[in-house]
Short mmCIF file of C-alpha atoms in Angstrom, two decimals:
data_model
loop_
_atom_site.label_atom_id
_atom_site.label_comp_id
_atom_site.label_asym_id
_atom_site.label_seq_id
_atom_site.Cartn_x
_atom_site.Cartn_y
_atom_site.Cartn_z
CA UNK H 63 -266.96 179.19 134.80
CA UNK H 64 -263.37 180.15 135.51
CA UNK H 65 -261.35 176.68 135.42
CA UNK H 66 -258.29 178.50 135.88
CA UNK H 67 -256.90 177.37 132.46
CA UNK H 68 -254.31 179.46 130.67
CA UNK H 69 -255.59 180.79 127.00
CA UNK H 70 -253.13 180.16 124.12
CA UNK H 71 -253.03 182.47 121.13
CA UNK H 72 -253.17 180.79 117.65
CA UNK H 73 -249.31 181.55 117.31
CA UNK H 74 -248.79 179.80 120.36
CA UNK H 75 -250.72 176.62 119.42
CA UNK H 76 -248.94 176.62 116.00
CA UNK H 77 -245.64 176.46 117.55
CA UNK H 78 -246.56 173.51 119.72
CA UNK H 79 -247.86 171.69 116.62
CA UNK H 80 -245.14 173.02 114.29
CA UNK H 81 -247.93 174.39 111.93
CA UNK H 82 -248.74 177.86 110.60
CA UNK H 83 -251.08 180.06 112.76
CA UNK H 84 -253.78 180.25 109.79
CA UNK H 85 -253.76 176.28 110.16
CA UNK H 86 -254.84 176.50 113.72
CA UNK H 87 -257.53 179.12 112.87
CA UNK H 88 -258.83 176.62 110.19
CA UNK H 89 -258.83 173.66 112.59
CA UNK H 90 -260.89 176.03 115.09
CA UNK H 91 -263.19 177.00 112.23
CA UNK H 92 -263.77 173.53 111.24
CA UNK H 93 -264.40 172.42 114.83
CA UNK H 94 -261.37 170.31 115.11
CA UNK H 95 -260.18 172.18 118.16
CA UNK H 96 -262.16 174.25 120.69
CA UNK H 97 -261.61 177.84 121.01
CA UNK H 98 -263.05 180.85 122.64
CA UNK H 99 -263.28 184.28 121.21
CA UNK H 100 -262.11 187.54 123.17
CA UNK H 101 -264.32 190.43 123.21
CA UNK H 102 -262.04 191.75 120.40
CA UNK H 103 -263.06 188.83 118.25
CA UNK H 104 -259.69 186.98 118.50
CA UNK H 105 -259.37 183.23 119.00
CA UNK H 106 -258.02 181.78 122.20
CA UNK H 107 -257.39 178.20 123.17
CA UNK H 108 -257.48 176.38 126.43
CA UNK H 109 -254.03 175.23 127.10
CA UNK H 110 -255.65 171.84 128.80
CA UNK H 111 -257.29 170.96 125.59
CA UNK H 112 -254.16 171.75 123.25
CA UNK H 113 -251.92 169.64 125.87
CA UNK H 114 -254.52 166.83 125.49
CA UNK H 115 -254.29 166.77 121.88
CA UNK H 116 -250.58 166.77 121.90
CA UNK H 117 -250.32 163.83 124.13
CA UNK H 118 -251.99 162.02 121.28
CA UNK H 119 -255.54 160.98 121.11
CA UNK H 120 -255.21 160.36 117.53
CA UNK H 121 -256.92 163.57 116.53
CA UNK H 122 -253.69 165.48 115.77
CA UNK H 123 -252.29 163.26 113.24
CA UNK H 124 -255.68 163.11 111.49
CA UNK H 125 -255.73 166.90 111.41
CA UNK H 126 -252.27 167.28 109.89
CA UNK H 127 -253.22 164.82 107.17
CA UNK H 128 -256.44 166.62 106.32
CA UNK H 129 -254.53 170.08 106.45
CA UNK H 130 -252.68 168.89 103.30
CA UNK H 131 -255.73 169.39 101.37
CA UNK H 132 -255.83 173.15 102.52
CA UNK H 133 -252.23 173.71 101.79
CA UNK H 134 -251.58 176.62 98.82
CA UNK H 135 -250.68 175.11 95.76
CA UNK H 136 -247.60 177.12 95.53
CA UNK H 137 -246.29 175.57 99.03
CA UNK H 138 -244.54 173.03 97.22
CA UNK H 139 -245.18 169.19 97.41
CA UNK H 140 -245.96 167.43 100.70
CA UNK H 141 -243.67 164.69 99.61
CA UNK H 142 -240.22 166.00 98.44
CA UNK H 143 -240.07 163.10 96.08
CA UNK H 144 -243.07 164.24 94.02
CA UNK H 145 -242.17 167.20 91.81
CA UNK H 146 -243.88 170.46 91.39
CA UNK H 147 -246.95 170.69 88.86
CA UNK H 148 -250.49 169.53 88.47
CA UNK H 149 -251.81 166.75 90.47
CA UNK H 150 -252.53 163.28 89.22
CA UNK H 151 -250.06 163.43 86.38
CA UNK H 152 -251.99 166.11 84.46
CA UNK H 153 -249.26 167.81 82.62
#
């Protein structure tokens, strides 16, 4: 079933959403964005689906918020006003 849709790499999708390519891979693994696998096992994303998400059906904002839970602890605070250190004031 060839729809003529261009396939994007995780890096290309990440650049559009301004996130790390690993974040895009996590979204795909969680089923938040559809992907296909190449014969070599690499993920590719349909450009039409990515563009639809970018145009705002609400899913993208939800994914960005959820991604904060997957951020490495040494990545710094998501809110610059919060400091570094243990969460919930556990110091």
